[in-house]
Amino acid sequence: MKAVINTKHGLQLQHVEKGIPGTDEILIRVHAATVTAGDVILSNLPGLMYWAPVRSLLGVPPKKTIPGHEFAGIVEAAGQHVTRFKVGDPVFGTTTGLAVGANADYVRLPEAWSTGVIALKPGSLSYTQTAALPVGAMTALYLLRKAEIQPGEKVLIYGASGSVGTYAVQLARYLGADVTGVCSTRNVEMVRSLGANRVIDYTQEDLTQSDEAYAVVFDAVGKMLPAQRKRVLRPNGRHTTIRSATHEDSGSLEFLRTLVDAGEIKPIIDRCFHLEQIAEAYEYVRSGRKAGNVVIQIAEDAS
């Protein structure tokens, strides 16, 4: 199979054995995967960070020999002890915590493990759309739940046009919040279309000069300055950021699948690349220009 390999010379497309699933594993034919901001950050870590003891001490995930934290595809083979999935099932999920990722023709995963998740694919989405769902949506859901948003509360989403931000806008709206999104000019209409009640174009307006105060401030890009947050957060308001630790669980992924099929949330796809264009995909995400998600289409019928 073809797979993107992390080498000392950078990311390289190589041919490797796809392997046979163990007794509690499934082999998935990957139709689509993604390149996330997290993938790019991990690829830019200094050499010392690749030493396992240092990564463990700092809570940094293990280096993936094959990158890619989220995927959508079809189960091609299953071990004899697998009970949740069968050959032919359309699935999606993450490779969080594993040494092997999904930027490849195939990915072999445990049926269940402590840090990542797999579920049946939403019926209303293509594989391309589905691949962009797990990481951003689960991160937004976890942090919004942590903030304990109540219906009618005013919520500010800072960085509303990124992967986490686009899901945060939709999920906060679903929870009944009065949502204000912050983004650049070119993404104002997109953020508004996701259900934001108001959108602040940070290139044209200083959000701290407004008299508006918010019950919850969600920093979806991890770049909001403490002074900005203090100025817009009401007394006893809550603040949450993607710099906080998050957690993936099957219940959340299943919940998101039901919201997608009910038309409550949708993935936003900025650009699609082929596996052979992995370097270009990483460079585009690294540029900071993406809105929503960047998808790697691997199978011909990914879309």
PDB file of C-alpha atoms in Angstrom:
ATOM      1  CA  MET A   1       0.000   0.000   0.000  1.00  0.00           C
ATOM      2  CA  LYS A   2       0.974   3.638  -0.364  1.00  0.00           C
ATOM      3  CA  ALA A   3       1.589   5.532   2.865  1.00  0.00           C
ATOM      4  CA  VAL A   4       3.039   8.846   3.933  1.00  0.00           C
ATOM      5  CA  ILE A   5       6.075   8.167   6.120  1.00  0.00           C
ATOM      6  CA  ASN A   6       7.649  10.517   8.642  1.00  0.00           C
ATOM      7  CA  THR A   7      11.378  10.448   7.887  1.00  0.00           C
ATOM      8  CA  LYS A   8      14.330  12.581   8.976  1.00  0.00           C
ATOM      9  CA  HIS A   9      14.097  14.180   5.533  1.00  0.00           C
ATOM     10  CA  GLY A  10      10.416  15.055   5.974  1.00  0.00           C
ATOM     11  CA  LEU A  11       7.205  13.425   4.749  1.00  0.00           C
ATOM     12  CA  GLN A  12       7.703  10.890   1.940  1.00  0.00           C
ATOM     13  CA  LEU A  13       5.219   8.719   0.042  1.00  0.00           C
ATOM     14  CA  GLN A  14       6.395   5.100   0.164  1.00  0.00           C
ATOM     15  CA  HIS A  15       5.110   1.580  -0.430  1.00  0.00           C
ATOM     16  CA  VAL A  16       4.710  -0.489   2.759  1.00  0.00           C
ATOM     17  CA  GLU A  17       2.954  -3.716   3.768  1.00  0.00           C
ATOM     18  CA  LYS A  18      -0.629  -3.171   4.848  1.00  0.00           C
ATOM     19  CA  GLY A  19      -0.469  -6.025   7.355  1.00  0.00           C
ATOM     20  CA  ILE A  20      -3.082  -8.389   8.728  1.00  0.00           C
ATOM     21  CA  PRO A  21      -5.369  -7.384  11.604  1.00  0.00           C
ATOM     22  CA  GLY A  22      -4.797  -9.045  14.968  1.00  0.00           C
ATOM     23  CA  THR A  23      -7.574 -10.791  16.855  1.00  0.00           C
ATOM     24  CA  ASP A  24      -8.966  -7.521  18.258  1.00  0.00           C
ATOM     25  CA  GLU A  25      -8.118  -5.281  15.301  1.00  0.00           C
ATOM     26  CA  ILE A  26      -9.812  -4.076  12.130  1.00  0.00           C
ATOM     27  CA  LEU A  27      -8.189  -3.204   8.802  1.00  0.00           C
ATOM     28  CA  ILE A  28      -9.755  -0.145   7.179  1.00  0.00           C
ATOM     29  CA  ARG A  29      -9.492   0.845   3.526  1.00  0.00           C
ATOM     30  CA  VAL A  30      -9.066   4.584   3.963  1.00  0.00           C
ATOM     31  CA  HIS A  31     -11.154   6.688   1.581  1.00  0.00           C
ATOM     32  CA  ALA A  32     -10.257  10.064   3.077  1.00  0.00           C
ATOM     33  CA  ALA A  33      -8.116  11.500   5.851  1.00  0.00           C
ATOM     34  CA  THR A  34      -7.081  15.011   6.903  1.00  0.00           C
ATOM     35  CA  VAL A  35      -4.203  17.285   7.753  1.00  0.00           C
ATOM     36  CA  THR A  36      -4.949  19.180  10.957  1.00  0.00           C
ATOM     37  CA  ALA A  37      -3.184  22.045  12.700  1.00  0.00           C
ATOM     38  CA  GLY A  38      -2.165  19.474  15.323  1.00  0.00           C
ATOM     39  CA  ASP A  39      -0.504  17.317  12.657  1.00  0.00           C
ATOM     40  CA  VAL A  40       1.525  20.316  11.503  1.00  0.00           C
ATOM     41  CA  ILE A  41       2.539  21.255  15.047  1.00  0.00           C
ATOM     42  CA  LEU A  42       3.750  17.710  15.744  1.00  0.00           C
ATOM     43  CA  SER A  43       5.707  17.682  12.486  1.00  0.00           C
ATOM     44  CA  ASN A  44       7.501  20.874  13.548  1.00  0.00           C
ATOM     45  CA  LEU A  45       8.653  19.660  16.969  1.00  0.00           C
ATOM     46  CA  PRO A  46      12.417  19.922  17.605  1.00  0.00           C
ATOM     47  CA  GLY A  47      14.491  16.759  17.475  1.00  0.00           C
ATOM     48  CA  LEU A  48      14.620  16.338  21.264  1.00  0.00           C
ATOM     49  CA  MET A  49      10.839  16.033  21.319  1.00  0.00           C
ATOM     50  CA  TYR A  50      11.045  12.800  19.348  1.00  0.00           C
ATOM     51  CA  TRP A  51      12.798  11.147  22.297  1.00  0.00           C
ATOM     52  CA  ALA A  52      10.061   9.058  23.936  1.00  0.00           C
ATOM     53  CA  PRO A  53      10.868   9.907  27.615  1.00  0.00           C
ATOM     54  CA  VAL A  54      10.734  13.648  26.906  1.00  0.00           C
ATOM     55  CA  ARG A  55       7.414  13.340  25.039  1.00  0.00           C
ATOM     56  CA  SER A  56       5.938  11.261  27.857  1.00  0.00           C
ATOM     57  CA  LEU A  57       7.036  13.770  30.502  1.00  0.00           C
ATOM     58  CA  LEU A  58       5.467  16.684  28.599  1.00  0.00           C
ATOM     59  CA  GLY A  59       2.307  14.800  27.634  1.00  0.00           C
ATOM     60  CA  VAL A  60       3.092  14.956  23.905  1.00  0.00           C
ATOM     61  CA  PRO A  61       1.584  12.095  21.814  1.00  0.00           C
ATOM     62  CA  PRO A  62       3.949   9.501  20.345  1.00  0.00           C
ATOM     63  CA  LYS A  63       5.472  10.323  16.977  1.00  0.00           C
ATOM     64  CA  LYS A  64       3.481   8.659  14.214  1.00  0.00           C
ATOM     65  CA  THR A  65       5.501   6.809  11.606  1.00  0.00           C
ATOM     66  CA  ILE A  66       2.493   7.458   9.351  1.00  0.00           C
ATOM     67  CA  PRO A  67       0.759  10.798  10.127  1.00  0.00           C
ATOM     68  CA  GLY A  68      -2.959  11.527  10.077  1.00  0.00           C
ATOM     69  CA  HIS A  69      -5.254  11.734  13.103  1.00  0.00           C
ATOM     70  CA  GLU A  70      -8.690  11.269  11.497  1.00  0.00           C
ATOM     71  CA  PHE A  71     -10.167   9.167   8.705  1.00  0.00           C
ATOM     72  CA  ALA A  72     -13.213   7.718   6.985  1.00  0.00           C
ATOM     73  CA  GLY A  73     -13.253   4.403   5.153  1.00  0.00           C
ATOM     74  CA  ILE A  74     -14.567   0.841   4.907  1.00  0.00           C
ATOM     75  CA  VAL A  75     -13.711  -2.167   7.055  1.00  0.00           C
ATOM     76  CA  GLU A  76     -11.864  -4.623   4.833  1.00  0.00           C
ATOM     77  CA  ALA A  77     -10.938  -7.264   7.441  1.00  0.00           C
ATOM     78  CA  ALA A  78     -11.621  -7.892  11.120  1.00  0.00           C
ATOM     79  CA  GLY A  79      -9.999 -10.075  13.780  1.00  0.00           C
ATOM     80  CA  GLN A  80     -11.905 -12.993  15.269  1.00  0.00           C
ATOM     81  CA  HIS A  81     -12.571 -11.207  18.582  1.00  0.00           C
ATOM     82  CA  VAL A  82     -13.971  -8.036  16.993  1.00  0.00           C
ATOM     83  CA  THR A  83     -17.669  -7.595  17.836  1.00  0.00           C
ATOM     84  CA  ARG A  84     -18.608  -3.984  17.008  1.00  0.00           C
ATOM     85  CA  PHE A  85     -17.717  -3.954  13.319  1.00  0.00           C
ATOM     86  CA  LYS A  86     -17.885  -6.294  10.345  1.00  0.00           C
ATOM     87  CA  VAL A  87     -16.364  -6.394   6.878  1.00  0.00           C
ATOM     88  CA  GLY A  88     -18.025  -3.799   4.646  1.00  0.00           C
ATOM     89  CA  ASP A  89     -18.988  -1.376   7.418  1.00  0.00           C
ATOM     90  CA  PRO A  90     -18.438   2.320   6.543  1.00  0.00           C
ATOM     91  CA  VAL A  91     -16.606   3.817   9.527  1.00  0.00           C
ATOM     92  CA  PHE A  92     -14.832   6.956  10.715  1.00  0.00           C
ATOM     93  CA  GLY A  93     -12.738   7.913  13.691  1.00  0.00           C
ATOM     94  CA  THR A  94      -9.310   8.858  14.986  1.00  0.00           C
ATOM     95  CA  THR A  95      -5.874   7.347  15.482  1.00  0.00           C
ATOM     96  CA  THR A  96      -5.144   9.392  18.617  1.00  0.00           C
ATOM     97  CA  GLY A  97      -2.463   7.853  20.792  1.00  0.00           C
ATOM     98  CA  LEU A  98      -1.369   5.295  18.212  1.00  0.00           C
ATOM     99  CA  ALA A  99       1.996   5.139  16.432  1.00  0.00           C
ATOM    100  CA  VAL A 100       0.364   4.751  13.011  1.00  0.00           C
ATOM    101  CA  GLY A 101      -1.953   7.301  11.416  1.00  0.00           C
ATOM    102  CA  ALA A 102      -4.363   7.408   8.494  1.00  0.00           C
ATOM    103  CA  ASN A 103      -2.492   9.150   5.669  1.00  0.00           C
ATOM    104  CA  ALA A 104      -2.292   5.841   3.818  1.00  0.00           C
ATOM    105  CA  ASP A 105      -4.325   3.450   1.686  1.00  0.00           C
ATOM    106  CA  TYR A 106      -5.058   1.352   4.780  1.00  0.00           C
ATOM    107  CA  VAL A 107      -4.962   1.771   8.542  1.00  0.00           C
ATOM    108  CA  ARG A 108      -4.995  -1.068  11.082  1.00  0.00           C
ATOM    109  CA  LEU A 109      -6.564  -0.198  14.430  1.00  0.00           C
ATOM    110  CA  PRO A 110      -7.715  -1.867  17.645  1.00  0.00           C
ATOM    111  CA  GLU A 111     -11.475  -2.179  17.874  1.00  0.00           C
ATOM    112  CA  ALA A 112     -11.243  -0.080  21.039  1.00  0.00           C
ATOM    113  CA  TRP A 113      -8.456   1.671  22.940  1.00  0.00           C
ATOM    114  CA  SER A 114      -8.192   4.344  25.627  1.00  0.00           C
ATOM    115  CA  THR A 115      -7.331   7.458  23.581  1.00  0.00           C
ATOM    116  CA  GLY A 116      -9.055   7.143  20.187  1.00  0.00           C
ATOM    117  CA  VAL A 117     -12.450   6.217  18.778  1.00  0.00           C
ATOM    118  CA  ILE A 118     -14.187   4.537  15.821  1.00  0.00           C
ATOM    119  CA  ALA A 119     -17.881   4.615  14.880  1.00  0.00           C
ATOM    120  CA  LEU A 120     -20.133   3.896  11.935  1.00  0.00           C
ATOM    121  CA  LYS A 121     -20.057   6.682   9.358  1.00  0.00           C
ATOM    122  CA  PRO A 122     -22.942   9.199   9.158  1.00  0.00           C
ATOM    123  CA  GLY A 123     -25.209   8.211   6.298  1.00  0.00           C
ATOM    124  CA  SER A 124     -25.755  11.799   5.177  1.00  0.00           C
ATOM    125  CA  LEU A 125     -22.089  12.612   4.502  1.00  0.00           C
ATOM    126  CA  SER A 126     -19.546  11.567   1.901  1.00  0.00           C
ATOM    127  CA  TYR A 127     -16.263  10.015   3.012  1.00  0.00           C
ATOM    128  CA  THR A 128     -14.523  13.297   2.241  1.00  0.00           C
ATOM    129  CA  GLN A 129     -16.863  15.213   4.534  1.00  0.00           C
ATOM    130  CA  THR A 130     -16.843  12.547   7.236  1.00  0.00           C
ATOM    131  CA  ALA A 131     -13.053  12.448   7.534  1.00  0.00           C
ATOM    132  CA  ALA A 132     -13.141  16.091   8.676  1.00  0.00           C
ATOM    133  CA  LEU A 133     -15.598  15.450  11.492  1.00  0.00           C
ATOM    134  CA  PRO A 134     -13.970  13.634  14.455  1.00  0.00           C
ATOM    135  CA  VAL A 135     -11.134  15.772  15.854  1.00  0.00           C
ATOM    136  CA  GLY A 136     -12.502  19.301  15.433  1.00  0.00           C
ATOM    137  CA  ALA A 137     -16.055  18.417  16.393  1.00  0.00           C
ATOM    138  CA  MET A 138     -15.120  16.318  19.443  1.00  0.00           C
ATOM    139  CA  THR A 139     -12.749  19.042  20.651  1.00  0.00           C
ATOM    140  CA  ALA A 140     -15.448  21.710  20.321  1.00  0.00           C
ATOM    141  CA  LEU A 141     -18.066  19.514  21.986  1.00  0.00           C
ATOM    142  CA  TYR A 142     -15.821  18.601  24.917  1.00  0.00           C
ATOM    143  CA  LEU A 143     -14.839  22.204  25.635  1.00  0.00           C
ATOM    144  CA  LEU A 144     -18.369  23.576  25.245  1.00  0.00           C
ATOM    145  CA  ARG A 145     -19.663  20.945  27.654  1.00  0.00           C
ATOM    146  CA  LYS A 146     -16.880  21.900  30.048  1.00  0.00           C
ATOM    147  CA  ALA A 147     -18.043  25.524  29.852  1.00  0.00           C
ATOM    148  CA  GLU A 148     -21.588  24.397  30.802  1.00  0.00           C
ATOM    149  CA  ILE A 149     -23.311  26.656  28.300  1.00  0.00           C
ATOM    150  CA  GLN A 150     -26.936  27.489  29.115  1.00  0.00           C
ATOM    151  CA  PRO A 151     -29.653  28.450  26.593  1.00  0.00           C
ATOM    152  CA  GLY A 152     -29.693  32.177  25.926  1.00  0.00           C
ATOM    153  CA  GLU A 153     -26.174  32.858  27.181  1.00  0.00           C
ATOM    154  CA  LYS A 154     -23.921  35.064  25.085  1.00  0.00           C
ATOM    155  CA  VAL A 155     -20.958  33.071  23.776  1.00  0.00           C
ATOM    156  CA  LEU A 156     -17.940  34.451  21.906  1.00  0.00           C
ATOM    157  CA  ILE A 157     -16.088  32.060  19.575  1.00  0.00           C
ATOM    158  CA  TYR A 158     -12.617  33.499  18.906  1.00  0.00           C
ATOM    159  CA  GLY A 159     -11.221  31.931  15.741  1.00  0.00           C
ATOM    160  CA  ALA A 160     -14.635  30.909  14.432  1.00  0.00           C
ATOM    161  CA  SER A 161     -13.458  29.945  10.940  1.00  0.00           C
ATOM    162  CA  GLY A 162     -11.029  27.139  11.821  1.00  0.00           C
ATOM    163  CA  SER A 163     -11.858  23.461  12.201  1.00  0.00           C
ATOM    164  CA  VAL A 164     -12.682  23.660  15.920  1.00  0.00           C
ATOM    165  CA  GLY A 165     -14.224  27.116  15.536  1.00  0.00           C
ATOM    166  CA  THR A 166     -16.690  26.158  12.787  1.00  0.00           C
ATOM    167  CA  TYR A 167     -17.938  23.257  14.893  1.00  0.00           C
ATOM    168  CA  ALA A 168     -18.027  25.408  18.047  1.00  0.00           C
ATOM    169  CA  VAL A 169     -20.294  27.952  16.338  1.00  0.00           C
ATOM    170  CA  GLN A 170     -22.712  25.239  15.228  1.00  0.00           C
ATOM    171  CA  LEU A 171     -22.686  23.348  18.535  1.00  0.00           C
ATOM    172  CA  ALA A 172     -23.099  26.510  20.638  1.00  0.00           C
ATOM    173  CA  ARG A 173     -26.048  27.470  18.448  1.00  0.00           C
ATOM    174  CA  TYR A 174     -27.493  23.951  18.888  1.00  0.00           C
ATOM    175  CA  LEU A 175     -27.168  24.367  22.677  1.00  0.00           C
ATOM    176  CA  GLY A 176     -29.263  27.525  22.461  1.00  0.00           C
ATOM    177  CA  ALA A 177     -26.537  30.119  22.916  1.00  0.00           C
ATOM    178  CA  ASP A 178     -26.467  33.614  21.436  1.00  0.00           C
ATOM    179  CA  VAL A 179     -23.296  33.194  19.367  1.00  0.00           C
ATOM    180  CA  THR A 180     -20.783  35.810  18.243  1.00  0.00           C
ATOM    181  CA  GLY A 181     -17.976  34.611  15.993  1.00  0.00           C
ATOM    182  CA  VAL A 182     -14.629  36.318  15.429  1.00  0.00           C
ATOM    183  CA  CYS A 183     -12.824  35.801  12.103  1.00  0.00           C
ATOM    184  CA  SER A 184     -11.211  37.608   9.166  1.00  0.00           C
ATOM    185  CA  THR A 185     -13.052  39.389   6.370  1.00  0.00           C
ATOM    186  CA  ARG A 186     -13.053  36.534   3.868  1.00  0.00           C
ATOM    187  CA  ASN A 187     -14.753  34.172   6.328  1.00  0.00           C
ATOM    188  CA  VAL A 188     -17.465  36.468   7.717  1.00  0.00           C
ATOM    189  CA  GLU A 189     -20.274  35.159   5.506  1.00  0.00           C
ATOM    190  CA  MET A 190     -19.271  31.530   6.059  1.00  0.00           C
ATOM    191  CA  VAL A 191     -19.333  31.932   9.857  1.00  0.00           C
ATOM    192  CA  ARG A 192     -22.669  33.722   9.651  1.00  0.00           C
ATOM    193  CA  SER A 193     -24.059  30.861   7.532  1.00  0.00           C
ATOM    194  CA  LEU A 194     -23.173  28.424  10.335  1.00  0.00           C
ATOM    195  CA  GLY A 195     -25.622  30.141  12.652  1.00  0.00           C
ATOM    196  CA  ALA A 196     -23.659  32.893  14.372  1.00  0.00           C
ATOM    197  CA  ASN A 197     -25.965  35.686  15.513  1.00  0.00           C
ATOM    198  CA  ARG A 198     -23.194  38.222  14.999  1.00  0.00           C
ATOM    199  CA  VAL A 199     -19.758  38.106  13.367  1.00  0.00           C
ATOM    200  CA  ILE A 200     -16.836  40.380  14.243  1.00  0.00           C
ATOM    201  CA  ASP A 201     -14.245  40.930  11.526  1.00  0.00           C
ATOM    202  CA  TYR A 202     -11.085  41.346  13.585  1.00  0.00           C
ATOM    203  CA  THR A 203      -9.324  43.109  10.695  1.00  0.00           C
ATOM    204  CA  GLN A 204     -11.919  45.883  10.810  1.00  0.00           C
ATOM    205  CA  GLU A 205     -13.084  45.983  14.424  1.00  0.00           C
ATOM    206  CA  ASP A 206     -11.412  45.747  17.837  1.00  0.00           C
ATOM    207  CA  LEU A 207     -13.677  43.439  19.816  1.00  0.00           C
ATOM    208  CA  THR A 208     -12.380  44.884  23.114  1.00  0.00           C
ATOM    209  CA  GLN A 209     -13.804  48.319  22.230  1.00  0.00           C
ATOM    210  CA  SER A 210     -17.350  47.010  22.381  1.00  0.00           C
ATOM    211  CA  ASP A 211     -19.447  47.240  25.532  1.00  0.00           C
ATOM    212  CA  GLU A 212     -20.646  43.662  24.940  1.00  0.00           C
ATOM    213  CA  ALA A 213     -19.828  41.173  27.711  1.00  0.00           C
ATOM    214  CA  TYR A 214     -20.018  37.413  27.250  1.00  0.00           C
ATOM    215  CA  ALA A 215     -20.930  34.605  29.616  1.00  0.00           C
ATOM    216  CA  VAL A 216     -18.517  32.272  27.809  1.00  0.00           C
ATOM    217  CA  VAL A 217     -15.416  32.997  25.737  1.00  0.00           C
ATOM    218  CA  PHE A 218     -14.167  30.062  23.647  1.00  0.00           C
ATOM    219  CA  ASP A 219     -10.677  30.554  22.214  1.00  0.00           C
ATOM    220  CA  ALA A 220     -10.776  28.121  19.295  1.00  0.00           C
ATOM    221  CA  VAL A 221      -7.255  28.933  18.070  1.00  0.00           C
ATOM    222  CA  GLY A 222      -5.361  29.363  21.328  1.00  0.00           C
ATOM    223  CA  LYS A 223      -4.220  32.888  20.408  1.00  0.00           C
ATOM    224  CA  MET A 224      -6.481  35.172  22.433  1.00  0.00           C
ATOM    225  CA  LEU A 225      -4.558  37.520  24.723  1.00  0.00           C
ATOM    226  CA  PRO A 226      -5.443  37.537  28.448  1.00  0.00           C
ATOM    227  CA  ALA A 227      -6.174  41.274  28.256  1.00  0.00           C
ATOM    228  CA  GLN A 228      -8.656  40.693  25.419  1.00  0.00           C
ATOM    229  CA  ARG A 229     -10.384  37.927  27.333  1.00  0.00           C
ATOM    230  CA  LYS A 230     -10.621  40.010  30.512  1.00  0.00           C
ATOM    231  CA  ARG A 231     -12.128  42.933  28.602  1.00  0.00           C
ATOM    232  CA  VAL A 232     -14.983  40.963  27.000  1.00  0.00           C
ATOM    233  CA  LEU A 233     -15.768  38.371  29.682  1.00  0.00           C
ATOM    234  CA  ARG A 234     -18.502  39.322  32.097  1.00  0.00           C
ATOM    235  CA  PRO A 235     -17.951  38.952  35.881  1.00  0.00           C
ATOM    236  CA  ASN A 236     -18.064  35.255  36.818  1.00  0.00           C
ATOM    237  CA  GLY A 237     -17.979  34.332  33.127  1.00  0.00           C
ATOM    238  CA  ARG A 238     -16.266  31.160  31.902  1.00  0.00           C
ATOM    239  CA  HIS A 239     -13.313  30.826  29.567  1.00  0.00           C
ATOM    240  CA  THR A 240     -12.195  27.776  27.631  1.00  0.00           C
ATOM    241  CA  THR A 241      -9.441  27.250  25.087  1.00  0.00           C
ATOM    242  CA  ILE A 242      -8.085  24.570  22.782  1.00  0.00           C
ATOM    243  CA  ARG A 243      -4.884  24.800  24.808  1.00  0.00           C
ATOM    244  CA  SER A 244      -6.773  22.827  27.478  1.00  0.00           C
ATOM    245  CA  ALA A 245      -6.585  19.045  27.646  1.00  0.00           C
ATOM    246  CA  THR A 246      -9.461  17.317  25.838  1.00  0.00           C
ATOM    247  CA  HIS A 247     -10.750  13.775  25.637  1.00  0.00           C
ATOM    248  CA  GLU A 248     -12.208  11.542  22.930  1.00  0.00           C
ATOM    249  CA  ASP A 249     -14.932   9.007  23.680  1.00  0.00           C
ATOM    250  CA  SER A 250     -17.283   6.847  21.654  1.00  0.00           C
ATOM    251  CA  GLY A 251     -20.383   8.430  23.158  1.00  0.00           C
ATOM    252  CA  SER A 252     -19.379  11.867  21.880  1.00  0.00           C
ATOM    253  CA  LEU A 253     -18.615  10.556  18.401  1.00  0.00           C
ATOM    254  CA  GLU A 254     -21.983   8.785  18.253  1.00  0.00           C
ATOM    255  CA  PHE A 255     -23.722  11.952  19.454  1.00  0.00           C
ATOM    256  CA  LEU A 256     -22.043  13.998  16.730  1.00  0.00           C
ATOM    257  CA  ARG A 257     -23.100  11.434  14.142  1.00  0.00           C
ATOM    258  CA  THR A 258     -26.745  11.878  15.171  1.00  0.00           C
ATOM    259  CA  LEU A 259     -26.418  15.682  14.975  1.00  0.00           C
ATOM    260  CA  VAL A 260     -24.935  15.435  11.474  1.00  0.00           C
ATOM    261  CA  ASP A 261     -27.693  13.136  10.229  1.00  0.00           C
ATOM    262  CA  ALA A 262     -30.292  15.455  11.791  1.00  0.00           C
ATOM    263  CA  GLY A 263     -28.819  18.395   9.875  1.00  0.00           C
ATOM    264  CA  GLU A 264     -27.689  20.238  13.011  1.00  0.00           C
ATOM    265  CA  ILE A 265     -23.972  20.406  12.162  1.00  0.00           C
ATOM    266  CA  LYS A 266     -21.831  19.949   9.072  1.00  0.00           C
ATOM    267  CA  PRO A 267     -18.110  19.854   8.277  1.00  0.00           C
ATOM    268  CA  ILE A 268     -16.595  22.792   6.424  1.00  0.00           C
ATOM    269  CA  ILE A 269     -14.047  21.715   3.788  1.00  0.00           C
ATOM    270  CA  ASP A 270     -11.567  24.329   2.620  1.00  0.00           C
ATOM    271  CA  ARG A 271      -9.405  22.314   0.216  1.00  0.00           C
ATOM    272  CA  CYS A 272      -8.890  18.719  -0.866  1.00  0.00           C
ATOM    273  CA  PHE A 273      -5.538  17.205  -1.839  1.00  0.00           C
ATOM    274  CA  HIS A 274      -4.482  13.776  -3.079  1.00  0.00           C
ATOM    275  CA  LEU A 275      -2.070  11.613  -1.106  1.00  0.00           C
ATOM    276  CA  GLU A 276       0.699  12.487  -3.549  1.00  0.00           C
ATOM    277  CA  GLN A 277       0.188  16.154  -2.614  1.00  0.00           C
ATOM    278  CA  ILE A 278       0.776  15.672   1.109  1.00  0.00           C
ATOM    279  CA  ALA A 279       3.618  18.211   1.219  1.00  0.00           C
ATOM    280  CA  GLU A 280       1.392  20.866  -0.375  1.00  0.00           C
ATOM    281  CA  ALA A 281      -1.399  20.052   2.099  1.00  0.00           C
ATOM    282  CA  TYR A 282       0.927  20.481   5.071  1.00  0.00           C
ATOM    283  CA  GLU A 283       2.256  23.732   3.668  1.00  0.00           C
ATOM    284  CA  TYR A 284      -1.261  25.084   3.193  1.00  0.00           C
ATOM    285  CA  VAL A 285      -2.282  24.237   6.766  1.00  0.00           C
ATOM    286  CA  ARG A 286       1.021  25.654   8.037  1.00  0.00           C
ATOM    287  CA  SER A 287       0.285  28.937   6.244  1.00  0.00           C
ATOM    288  CA  GLY A 288      -2.644  29.622   8.597  1.00  0.00           C
ATOM    289  CA  ARG A 289      -4.965  30.477   5.706  1.00  0.00           C
ATOM    290  CA  LYS A 290      -7.321  27.517   5.930  1.00  0.00           C
ATOM    291  CA  ALA A 291     -10.973  27.865   6.860  1.00  0.00           C
ATOM    292  CA  GLY A 292     -12.507  24.722   8.300  1.00  0.00           C
ATOM    293  CA  ASN A 293     -10.726  21.544   7.264  1.00  0.00           C
ATOM    294  CA  VAL A 294      -8.164  20.247   4.783  1.00  0.00           C
ATOM    295  CA  VAL A 295      -8.917  16.747   3.470  1.00  0.00           C
ATOM    296  CA  ILE A 296      -6.689  14.150   1.827  1.00  0.00           C
ATOM    297  CA  GLN A 297      -8.710  12.147  -0.717  1.00  0.00           C
ATOM    298  CA  ILE A 298      -7.196   8.679  -0.927  1.00  0.00           C
ATOM    299  CA  ALA A 299      -9.734   6.401  -2.628  1.00  0.00           C
ATOM    300  CA  GLU A 300     -11.235   7.331  -6.007  1.00  0.00           C
ATOM    301  CA  ASP A 301     -14.761   7.303  -4.562  1.00  0.00           C
ATOM    302  CA  ALA A 302     -13.876   9.369  -1.471  1.00  0.00           C
ATOM    303  CA  SER A 303     -16.305  12.113  -2.399  1.00  0.00           C
TER     304      SER A 303
END
